[in-house]
Coordinates of C-alpha atoms in Angstrom, one line a residue:
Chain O
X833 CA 154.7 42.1 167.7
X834 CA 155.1 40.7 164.1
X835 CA 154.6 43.3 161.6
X836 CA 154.1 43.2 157.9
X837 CA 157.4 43.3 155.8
X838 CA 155.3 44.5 152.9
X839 CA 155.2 48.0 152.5
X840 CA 159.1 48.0 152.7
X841 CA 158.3 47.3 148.8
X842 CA 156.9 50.4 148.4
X843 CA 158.4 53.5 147.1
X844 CA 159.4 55.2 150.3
X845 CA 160.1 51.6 151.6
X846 CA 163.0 50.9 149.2
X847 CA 163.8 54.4 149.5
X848 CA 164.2 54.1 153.6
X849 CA 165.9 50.3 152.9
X850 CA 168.8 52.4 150.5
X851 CA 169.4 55.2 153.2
X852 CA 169.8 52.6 155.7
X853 CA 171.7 50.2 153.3
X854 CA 174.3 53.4 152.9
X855 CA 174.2 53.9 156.2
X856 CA 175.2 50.9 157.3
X857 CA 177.6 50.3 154.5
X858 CA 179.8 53.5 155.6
X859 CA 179.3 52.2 159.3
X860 CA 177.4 55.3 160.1
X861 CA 174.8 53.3 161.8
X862 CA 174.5 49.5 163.2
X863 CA 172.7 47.1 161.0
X864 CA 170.8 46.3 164.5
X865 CA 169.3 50.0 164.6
X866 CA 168.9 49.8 160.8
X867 CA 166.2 46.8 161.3
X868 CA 164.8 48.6 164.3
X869 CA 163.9 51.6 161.8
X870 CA 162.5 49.5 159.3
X871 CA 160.3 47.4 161.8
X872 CA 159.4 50.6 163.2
X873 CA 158.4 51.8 159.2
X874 CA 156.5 48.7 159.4
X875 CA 154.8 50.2 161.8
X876 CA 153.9 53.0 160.7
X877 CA 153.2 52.8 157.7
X878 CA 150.8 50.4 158.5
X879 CA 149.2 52.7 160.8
X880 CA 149.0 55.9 158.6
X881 CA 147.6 53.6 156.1
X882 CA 144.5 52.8 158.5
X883 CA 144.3 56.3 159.8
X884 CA 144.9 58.5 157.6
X885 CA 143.6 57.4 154.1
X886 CA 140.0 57.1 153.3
X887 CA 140.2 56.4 149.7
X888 CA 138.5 53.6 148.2
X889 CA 139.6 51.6 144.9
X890 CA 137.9 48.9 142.2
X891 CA 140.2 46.8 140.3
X892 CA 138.9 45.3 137.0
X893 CA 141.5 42.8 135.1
X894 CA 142.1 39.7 133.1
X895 CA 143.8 37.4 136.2
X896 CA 146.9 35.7 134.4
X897 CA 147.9 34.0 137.8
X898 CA 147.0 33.6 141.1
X899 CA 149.7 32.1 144.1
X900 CA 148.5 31.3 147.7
X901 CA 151.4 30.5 149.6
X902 CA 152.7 31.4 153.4
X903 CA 149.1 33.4 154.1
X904 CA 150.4 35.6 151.5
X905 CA 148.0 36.1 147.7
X906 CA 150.2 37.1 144.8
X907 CA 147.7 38.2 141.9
X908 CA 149.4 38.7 138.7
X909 CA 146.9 41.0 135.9
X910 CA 146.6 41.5 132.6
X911 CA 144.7 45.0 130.9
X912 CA 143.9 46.0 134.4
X913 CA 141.7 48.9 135.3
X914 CA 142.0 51.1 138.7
X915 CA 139.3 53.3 139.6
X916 CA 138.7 55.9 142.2
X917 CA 137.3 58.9 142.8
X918 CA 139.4 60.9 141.3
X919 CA 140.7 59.5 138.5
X920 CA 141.4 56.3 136.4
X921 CA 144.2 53.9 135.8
X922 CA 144.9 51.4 133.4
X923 CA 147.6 49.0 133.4
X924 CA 149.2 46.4 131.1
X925 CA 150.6 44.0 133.6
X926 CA 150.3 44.6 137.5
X927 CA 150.9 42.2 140.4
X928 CA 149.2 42.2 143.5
X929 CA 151.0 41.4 146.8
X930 CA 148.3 41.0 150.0
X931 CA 149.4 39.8 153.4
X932 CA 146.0 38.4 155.6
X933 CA 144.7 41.6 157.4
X934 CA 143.5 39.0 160.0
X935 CA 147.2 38.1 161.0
X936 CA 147.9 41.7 162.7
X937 CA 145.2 41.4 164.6
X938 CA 146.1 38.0 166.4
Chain U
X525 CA 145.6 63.7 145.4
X526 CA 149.5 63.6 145.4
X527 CA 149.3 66.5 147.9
X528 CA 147.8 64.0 150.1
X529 CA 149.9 61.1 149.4
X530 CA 153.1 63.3 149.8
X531 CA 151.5 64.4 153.0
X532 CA 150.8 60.8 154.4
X533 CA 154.6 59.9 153.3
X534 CA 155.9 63.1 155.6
X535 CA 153.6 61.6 158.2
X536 CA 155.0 58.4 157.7
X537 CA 158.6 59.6 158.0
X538 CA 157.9 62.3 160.9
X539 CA 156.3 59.2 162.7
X540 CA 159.6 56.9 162.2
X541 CA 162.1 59.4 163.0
X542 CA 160.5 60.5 166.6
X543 CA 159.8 57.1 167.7
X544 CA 163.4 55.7 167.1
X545 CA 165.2 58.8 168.1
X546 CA 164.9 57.0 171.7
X547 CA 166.6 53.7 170.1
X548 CA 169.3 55.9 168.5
X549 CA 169.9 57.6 171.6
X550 CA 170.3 54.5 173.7
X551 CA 172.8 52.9 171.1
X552 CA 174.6 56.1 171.5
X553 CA 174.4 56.7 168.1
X554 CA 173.4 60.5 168.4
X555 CA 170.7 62.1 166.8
X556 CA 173.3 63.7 164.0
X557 CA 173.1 60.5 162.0
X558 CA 169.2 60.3 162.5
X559 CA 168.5 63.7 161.4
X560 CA 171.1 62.4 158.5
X561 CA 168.7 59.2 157.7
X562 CA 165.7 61.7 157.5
X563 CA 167.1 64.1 154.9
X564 CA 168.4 61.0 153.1
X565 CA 164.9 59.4 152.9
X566 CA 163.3 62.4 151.8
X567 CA 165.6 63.2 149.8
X568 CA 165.6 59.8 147.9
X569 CA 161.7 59.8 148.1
X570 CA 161.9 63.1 146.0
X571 CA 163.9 61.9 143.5
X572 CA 161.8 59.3 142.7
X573 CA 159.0 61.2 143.0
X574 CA 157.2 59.8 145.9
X575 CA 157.3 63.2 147.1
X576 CA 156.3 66.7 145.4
X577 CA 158.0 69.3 146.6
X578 CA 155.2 71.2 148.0
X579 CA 154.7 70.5 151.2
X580 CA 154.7 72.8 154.6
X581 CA 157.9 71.8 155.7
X582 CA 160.6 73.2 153.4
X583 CA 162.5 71.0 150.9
X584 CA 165.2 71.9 148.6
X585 CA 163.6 72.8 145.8
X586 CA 163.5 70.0 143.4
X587 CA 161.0 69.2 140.4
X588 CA 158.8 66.9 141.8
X589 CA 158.8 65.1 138.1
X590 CA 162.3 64.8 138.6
X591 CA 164.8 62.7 137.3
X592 CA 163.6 59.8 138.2
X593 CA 165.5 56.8 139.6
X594 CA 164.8 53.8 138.7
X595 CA 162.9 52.1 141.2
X596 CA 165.1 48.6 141.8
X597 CA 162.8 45.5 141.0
X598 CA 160.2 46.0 143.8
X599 CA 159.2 42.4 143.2
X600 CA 161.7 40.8 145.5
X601 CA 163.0 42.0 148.9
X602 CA 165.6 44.2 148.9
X603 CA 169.0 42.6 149.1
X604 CA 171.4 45.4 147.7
X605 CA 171.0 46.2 144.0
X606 CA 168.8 43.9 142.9
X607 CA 169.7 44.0 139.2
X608 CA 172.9 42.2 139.2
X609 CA 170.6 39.2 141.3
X610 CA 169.1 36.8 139.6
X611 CA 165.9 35.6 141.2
X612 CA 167.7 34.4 144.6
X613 CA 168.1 30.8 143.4
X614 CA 169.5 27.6 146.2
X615 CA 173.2 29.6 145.5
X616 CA 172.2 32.2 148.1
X617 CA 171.5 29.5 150.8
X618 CA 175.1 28.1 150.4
X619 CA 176.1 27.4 154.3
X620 CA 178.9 29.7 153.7
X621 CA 181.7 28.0 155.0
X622 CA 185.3 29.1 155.9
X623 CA 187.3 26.5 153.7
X624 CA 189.8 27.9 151.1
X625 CA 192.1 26.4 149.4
X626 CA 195.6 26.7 151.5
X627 CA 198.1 25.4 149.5
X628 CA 198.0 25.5 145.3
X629 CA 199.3 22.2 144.1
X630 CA 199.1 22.3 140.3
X631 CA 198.4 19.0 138.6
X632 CA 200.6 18.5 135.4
X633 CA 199.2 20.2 132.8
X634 CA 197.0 22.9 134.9
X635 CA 198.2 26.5 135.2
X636 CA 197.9 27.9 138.7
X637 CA 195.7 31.0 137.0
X638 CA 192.8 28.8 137.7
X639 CA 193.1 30.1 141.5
X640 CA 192.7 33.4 140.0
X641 CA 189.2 33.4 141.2
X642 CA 189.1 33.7 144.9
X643 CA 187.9 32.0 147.7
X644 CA 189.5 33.3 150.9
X645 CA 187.0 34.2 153.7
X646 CA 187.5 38.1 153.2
X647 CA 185.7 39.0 149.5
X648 CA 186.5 42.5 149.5
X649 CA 190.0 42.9 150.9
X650 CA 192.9 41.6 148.7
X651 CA 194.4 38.8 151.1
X652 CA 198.0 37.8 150.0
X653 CA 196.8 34.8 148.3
X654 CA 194.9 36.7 146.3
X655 CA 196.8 39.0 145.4
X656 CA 199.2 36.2 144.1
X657 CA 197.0 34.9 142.1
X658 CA 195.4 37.8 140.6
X659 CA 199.1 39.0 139.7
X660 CA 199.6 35.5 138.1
X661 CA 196.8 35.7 135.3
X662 CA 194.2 38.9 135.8
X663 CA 192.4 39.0 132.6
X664 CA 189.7 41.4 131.6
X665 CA 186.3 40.5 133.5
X666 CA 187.3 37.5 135.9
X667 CA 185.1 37.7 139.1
X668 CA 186.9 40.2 141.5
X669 CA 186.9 39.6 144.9
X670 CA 185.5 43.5 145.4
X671 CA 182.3 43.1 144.8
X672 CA 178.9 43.7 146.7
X673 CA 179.0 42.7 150.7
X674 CA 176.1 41.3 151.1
X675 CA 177.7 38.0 148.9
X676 CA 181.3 37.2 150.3
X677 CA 180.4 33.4 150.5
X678 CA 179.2 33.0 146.7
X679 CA 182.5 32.6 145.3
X680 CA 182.9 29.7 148.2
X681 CA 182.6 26.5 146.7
X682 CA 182.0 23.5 149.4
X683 CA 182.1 21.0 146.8
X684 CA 184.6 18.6 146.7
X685 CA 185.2 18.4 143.3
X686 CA 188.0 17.9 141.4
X687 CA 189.1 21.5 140.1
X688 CA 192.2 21.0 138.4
X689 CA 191.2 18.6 135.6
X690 CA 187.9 19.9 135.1
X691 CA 189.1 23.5 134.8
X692 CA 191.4 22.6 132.0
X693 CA 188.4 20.9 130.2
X694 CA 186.6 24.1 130.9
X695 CA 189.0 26.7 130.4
X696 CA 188.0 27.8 127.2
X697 CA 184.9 28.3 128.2
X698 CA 185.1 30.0 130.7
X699 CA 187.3 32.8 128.8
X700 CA 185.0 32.8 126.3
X701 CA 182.3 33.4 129.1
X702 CA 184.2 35.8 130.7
X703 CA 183.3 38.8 129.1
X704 CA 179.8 38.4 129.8
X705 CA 180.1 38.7 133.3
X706 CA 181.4 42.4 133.8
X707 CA 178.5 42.9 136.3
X708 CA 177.7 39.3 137.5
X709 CA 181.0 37.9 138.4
X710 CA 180.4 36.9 142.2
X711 CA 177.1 36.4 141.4
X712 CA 177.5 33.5 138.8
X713 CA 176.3 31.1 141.1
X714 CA 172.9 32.6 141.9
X715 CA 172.5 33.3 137.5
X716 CA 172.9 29.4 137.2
X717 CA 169.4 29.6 136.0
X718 CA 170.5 31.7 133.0
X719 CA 173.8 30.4 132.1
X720 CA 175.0 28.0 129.9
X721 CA 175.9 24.7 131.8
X722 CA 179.2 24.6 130.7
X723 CA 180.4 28.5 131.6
X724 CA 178.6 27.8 135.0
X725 CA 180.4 24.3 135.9
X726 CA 183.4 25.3 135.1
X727 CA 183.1 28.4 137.2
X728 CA 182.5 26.4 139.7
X729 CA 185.1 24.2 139.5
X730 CA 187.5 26.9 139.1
X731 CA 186.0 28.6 142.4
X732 CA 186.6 25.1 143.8
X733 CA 189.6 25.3 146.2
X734 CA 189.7 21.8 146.8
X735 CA 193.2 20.3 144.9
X736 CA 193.3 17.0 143.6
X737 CA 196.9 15.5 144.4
X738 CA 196.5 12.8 142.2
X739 CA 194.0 10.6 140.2
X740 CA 193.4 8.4 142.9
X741 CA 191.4 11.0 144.4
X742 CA 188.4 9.9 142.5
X743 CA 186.7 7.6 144.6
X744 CA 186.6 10.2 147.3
X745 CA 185.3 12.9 144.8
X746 CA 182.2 10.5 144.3
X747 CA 181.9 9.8 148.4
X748 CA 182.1 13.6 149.0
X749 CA 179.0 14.6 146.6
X750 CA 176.2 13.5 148.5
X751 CA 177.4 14.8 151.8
X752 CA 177.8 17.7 150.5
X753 CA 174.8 17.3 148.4
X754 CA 172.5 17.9 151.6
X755 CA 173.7 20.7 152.5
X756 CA 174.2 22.2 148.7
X757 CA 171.0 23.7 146.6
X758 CA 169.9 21.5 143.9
X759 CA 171.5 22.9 141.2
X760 CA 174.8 22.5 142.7
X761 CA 174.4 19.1 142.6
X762 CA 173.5 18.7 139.1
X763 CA 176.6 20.8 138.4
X764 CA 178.8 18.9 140.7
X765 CA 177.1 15.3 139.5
X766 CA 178.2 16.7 136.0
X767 CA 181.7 17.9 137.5
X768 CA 182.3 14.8 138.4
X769 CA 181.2 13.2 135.5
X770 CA 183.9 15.0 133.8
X771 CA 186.2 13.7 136.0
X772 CA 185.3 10.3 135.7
X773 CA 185.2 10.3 132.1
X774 CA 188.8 11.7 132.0
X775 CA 190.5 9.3 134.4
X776 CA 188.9 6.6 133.1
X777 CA 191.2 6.8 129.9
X778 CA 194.6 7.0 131.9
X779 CA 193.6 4.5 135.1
X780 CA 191.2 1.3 135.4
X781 CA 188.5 3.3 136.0
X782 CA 187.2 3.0 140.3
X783 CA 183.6 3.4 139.8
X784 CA 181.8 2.5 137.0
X785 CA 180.4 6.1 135.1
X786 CA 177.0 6.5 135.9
X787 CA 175.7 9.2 134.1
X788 CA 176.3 9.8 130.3
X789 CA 176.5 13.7 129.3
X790 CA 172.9 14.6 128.7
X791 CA 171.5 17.0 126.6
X792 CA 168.4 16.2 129.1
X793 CA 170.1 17.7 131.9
X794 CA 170.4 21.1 130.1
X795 CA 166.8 21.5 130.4
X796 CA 166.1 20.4 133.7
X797 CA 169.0 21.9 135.0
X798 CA 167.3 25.3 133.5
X799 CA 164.0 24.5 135.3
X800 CA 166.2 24.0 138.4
X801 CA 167.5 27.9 137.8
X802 CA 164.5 29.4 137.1
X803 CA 162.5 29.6 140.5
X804 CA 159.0 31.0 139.2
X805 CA 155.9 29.5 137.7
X806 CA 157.3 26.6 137.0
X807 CA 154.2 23.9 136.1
X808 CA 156.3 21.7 134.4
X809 CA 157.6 18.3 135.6
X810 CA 157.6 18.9 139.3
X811 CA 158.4 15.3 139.7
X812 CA 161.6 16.1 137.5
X813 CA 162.8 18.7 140.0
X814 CA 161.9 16.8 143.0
X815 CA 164.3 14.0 141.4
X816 CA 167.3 15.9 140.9
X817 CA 167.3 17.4 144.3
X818 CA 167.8 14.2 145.8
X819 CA 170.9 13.6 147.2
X820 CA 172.8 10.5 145.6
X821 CA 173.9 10.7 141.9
X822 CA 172.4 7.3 141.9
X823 CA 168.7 8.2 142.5
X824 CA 169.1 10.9 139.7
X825 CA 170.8 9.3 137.2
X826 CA 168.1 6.6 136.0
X827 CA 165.4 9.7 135.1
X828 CA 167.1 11.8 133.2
X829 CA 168.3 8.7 131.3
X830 CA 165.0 7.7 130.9
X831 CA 164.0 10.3 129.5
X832 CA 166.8 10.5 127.0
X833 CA 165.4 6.7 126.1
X834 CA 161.9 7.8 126.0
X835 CA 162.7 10.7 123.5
X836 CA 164.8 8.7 121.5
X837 CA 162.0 6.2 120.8
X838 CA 159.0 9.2 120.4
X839 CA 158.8 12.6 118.9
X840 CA 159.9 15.1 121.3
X841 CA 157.0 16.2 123.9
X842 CA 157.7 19.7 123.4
X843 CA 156.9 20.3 127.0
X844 CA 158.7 23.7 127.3
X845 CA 157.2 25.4 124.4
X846 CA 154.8 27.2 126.1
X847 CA 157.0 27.2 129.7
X848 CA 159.5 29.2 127.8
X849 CA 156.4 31.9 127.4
X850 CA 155.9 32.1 130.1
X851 CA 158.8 32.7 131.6
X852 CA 159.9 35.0 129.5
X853 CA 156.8 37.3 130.3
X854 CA 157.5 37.0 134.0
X855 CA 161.5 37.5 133.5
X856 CA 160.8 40.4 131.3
X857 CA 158.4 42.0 133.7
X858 CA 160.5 41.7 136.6
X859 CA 163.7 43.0 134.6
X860 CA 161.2 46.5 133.9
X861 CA 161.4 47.9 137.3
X862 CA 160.3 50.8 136.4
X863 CA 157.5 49.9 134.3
X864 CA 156.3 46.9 136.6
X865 CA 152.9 48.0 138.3
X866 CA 152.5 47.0 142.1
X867 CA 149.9 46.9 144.2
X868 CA 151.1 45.9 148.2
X869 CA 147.9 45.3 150.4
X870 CA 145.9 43.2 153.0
X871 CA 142.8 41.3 152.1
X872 CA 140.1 40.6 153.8
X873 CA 138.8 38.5 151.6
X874 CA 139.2 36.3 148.2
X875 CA 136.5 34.1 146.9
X876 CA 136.6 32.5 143.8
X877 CA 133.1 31.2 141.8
X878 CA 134.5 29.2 138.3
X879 CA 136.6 31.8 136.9
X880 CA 135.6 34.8 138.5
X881 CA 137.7 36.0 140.9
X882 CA 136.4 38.3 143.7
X883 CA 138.5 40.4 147.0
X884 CA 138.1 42.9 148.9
X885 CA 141.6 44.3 149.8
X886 CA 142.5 47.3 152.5
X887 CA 145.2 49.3 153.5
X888 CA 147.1 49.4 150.2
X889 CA 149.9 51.2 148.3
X890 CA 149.6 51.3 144.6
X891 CA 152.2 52.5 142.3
X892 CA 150.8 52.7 138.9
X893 CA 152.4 54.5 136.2
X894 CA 155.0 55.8 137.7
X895 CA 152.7 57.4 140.7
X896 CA 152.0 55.8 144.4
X897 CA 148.3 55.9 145.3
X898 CA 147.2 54.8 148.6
X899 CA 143.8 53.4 149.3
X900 CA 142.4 52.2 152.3
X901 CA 139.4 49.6 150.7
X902 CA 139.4 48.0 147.8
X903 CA 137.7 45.6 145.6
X904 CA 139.2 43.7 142.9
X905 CA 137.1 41.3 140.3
X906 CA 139.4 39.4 137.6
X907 CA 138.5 37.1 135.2
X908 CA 140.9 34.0 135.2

């Protein structure tokens, strides 16, 4: 099953990638279980996203650039605002990185 | 509300750990180094502050506002520390090929310390060769073979270019160049983007390992280009095209010359060869680009000398005036890890009416200001 390289982008995603980048470096562990882990954090993280977070967000910005290229939409915002419940974010510059939700589902 | 996102990351982790601790166990790994991944994770996810340190299982106590590390460019895959790379430019997809350069035949009037960059198969052990060479002329900030794994074929060149001449041409250059490669030295191929065309080409020719015996060895130079050419990125070939160039232009003064010089030295090609370099948002002469990756010096020679014609005759177009702005807002972004905002989702949706952009976006990670937020709907309106 394909799975979406994404969220290996994310925080704890670089942060699993360095462990496993050590890891493999000091031959502690094969670079074949090292991409089992991550597909596997691929996984789940994509899981615990749909399961376990309810939270819902609005995004207000100046667009500086928009790419549509392998299924994949790279935004690129200028003076943007984040909004949710709780609390209120605004941004300078952010980019936005969004696979098609439709292609998990295949 | 970071409670709950630490919480969803110890999920995360908890969730990973169990289901490959089957896969560990059938590669005989043992679970030791699993339970040693986990503590590492976590333990990196703290210091960056992914994590608080309150949470039911018990970490080593650690201010969750610690020290934080700087989060490596999250903008392009992680390849190993992703500040000595350049945006991965047609360098990285060098067929990396076994040659090296077996015997050193210096030319009259070449010093063998142009070896002293290596090129042997094995990057980060000293083979004999090596060793040699490095002994002959080491000076401060030449590329070492010792550098990061993940690159041992960069310093291979597969062009069949001339190294000996050129080198000497280039030699000063590339001293003066070298101290500004302390970090980047194995990596000058994939920074062509950034370089001057001169430090880079003669880098290359110095990371050549294939030795011209004599000057006859010119026609087969030319022959050699394209071949190569189609398997080489496009940058290499305006390098090598220029390589050769050099080569041309030198033997022409000591023997009838064997092919007629086809390209001038262009101040044109500096330019294009920077578009080539630089991989993002590039609007600008597309057509340009697609010329120069073509694979016979012959196809690219007549644009760039048209061009050189054209702006001889008219004011200069200024065409990278505004290219060079944006560029440098993009480059400058994406050398600010730890300031560049990310947002990694699915959509669902993006419609667009005139300028007004519209999506609806799920399952996301945001970090924004230095703090992960997870959301699992979103909408997004931008103005373009």
């Amino acid at each position: 099953m394909a799975t979406f390289e994404l969220y290996r982008r994310s925080s704890i995603g670089m942060c699993l990638t360095e462990t496993l980048d050590e890891m493999v470096s000091n031959g502690t562990l094969s670079p074949d279980l090292a991409i089992q882990v991550l597909v596997q954090f691929d996984k789940s993280m994509t899981e615990a996203l749909e399961t376990q977070v309810k939270s819902k967000v609005t995004v207000k910005g100046h667009l500086h650039t928009y790419r549509f290229c392998d299924n994949v939409w790279t935004f690129i915002l200028q003076d943007a605002t984040f909004k949710n419940e709780e609390r209120q974010d605004q941004v300078g510059r952010v980019k936005i990185v969004a696979c098609d939700s439709k292609l998990l589902t295949q | 509300m970071a409670n709950n996102v630490s919480s969803v990351y110890i999920h995360v982790v908890d969730d990973v750990v169990s289901k490959v601790r089957d896969e560990f166990i059938n590669f005989g790994v043992g679970e030791n180094v699993l339970n040693e991944l986990q503590a590492l994770w976590e333990m990196k996810m703290m210091q960056c502050g992914a994590i608080s340190g309150t949470i039911e299982r018990p970490p080593p106590a650690q201010k969750p506002a610690g020290p934080i590390t700087p989060v490596h460019d999250l903008n392009v895959p992680y390849e190993g520390p992703t500040e000595e790379y350049e945006t991965p430019t047609a360098e990285m997809l060098f067929p990396p090929t076994p040659l090296q350069t077996p015997i050193q035949t210096p030319l009259p009037g070449t010093d063998q310390s142009m070896y002293n960059i290596p090129t042997g198969p094995s990057d980060y052990a000293p083979s004999p060769t090596t060793d040699i060479r490095n002994g002959v002329d080491l000076k401060a900030g030449r590329p070492s073979p010792y550098m990061q794994p993940p690159s041992p074929w960069m310093s291979q060149r597969p062009l069949g270019v001339d190294v000996n001449v050129a080198y000497v041409e280039g030699r000063d250059e590339v001293d003066k160049g070298a101290p500004n490669q302390p970090m980047t030295q194995d990596f000058f191929m994939m920074s062509s983007g950034k370089r001057k065309r001169d430090d880079y080409s003669s880098q290359l020719t110095s990371g050549g390992y294939m030795p011209q015996q004599d000057g006859s060895g010119d026609a087969m130079i030319e022959f050699i280009l394209p071949k190569n050419q189609a398997g080489v990125g496009k940058s290499m070939t305006a390098c090598a095209r220029d390589t050769a160039t050099k080569i041309l232009s030198k033997k022409e003064t000591k023997t009838a010359p064997v092919l007629p010089q086809q390209d001038g030295v262009h101040d044109e090609y500096d330019d294009l060869f920077h578009f080539q370099g630089v991989a993002t948002e590039d609007y600008n002469t597309p057509a340009e680009q697609v010329e120069l990756r073509a694979a016979t010096p012959a196809v690219g020679t007549p644009k760039p000398a048209k061009n050189e014609a054209a702006e001889d005759d008219e004011p200069p177009l200024n065409e990278d005036d505004d290219d060079e702005e944006d560029l440098d807002d993009l480059e400058h972004g994406e050398e600010e890890p730890s300031t560049q905002h990310l947002v990694l989702a699915q959509f669902d949706k993006v419609t667009r009416t005139k300028s007004r952009w519209k999506c609806t976006l799920k399952d996301g990670i945001m970090h924004l200001n230095n703090r992960d937020i997870l959301f699992n709907k979103a909408t997004g309106e931008f103005d373009f």
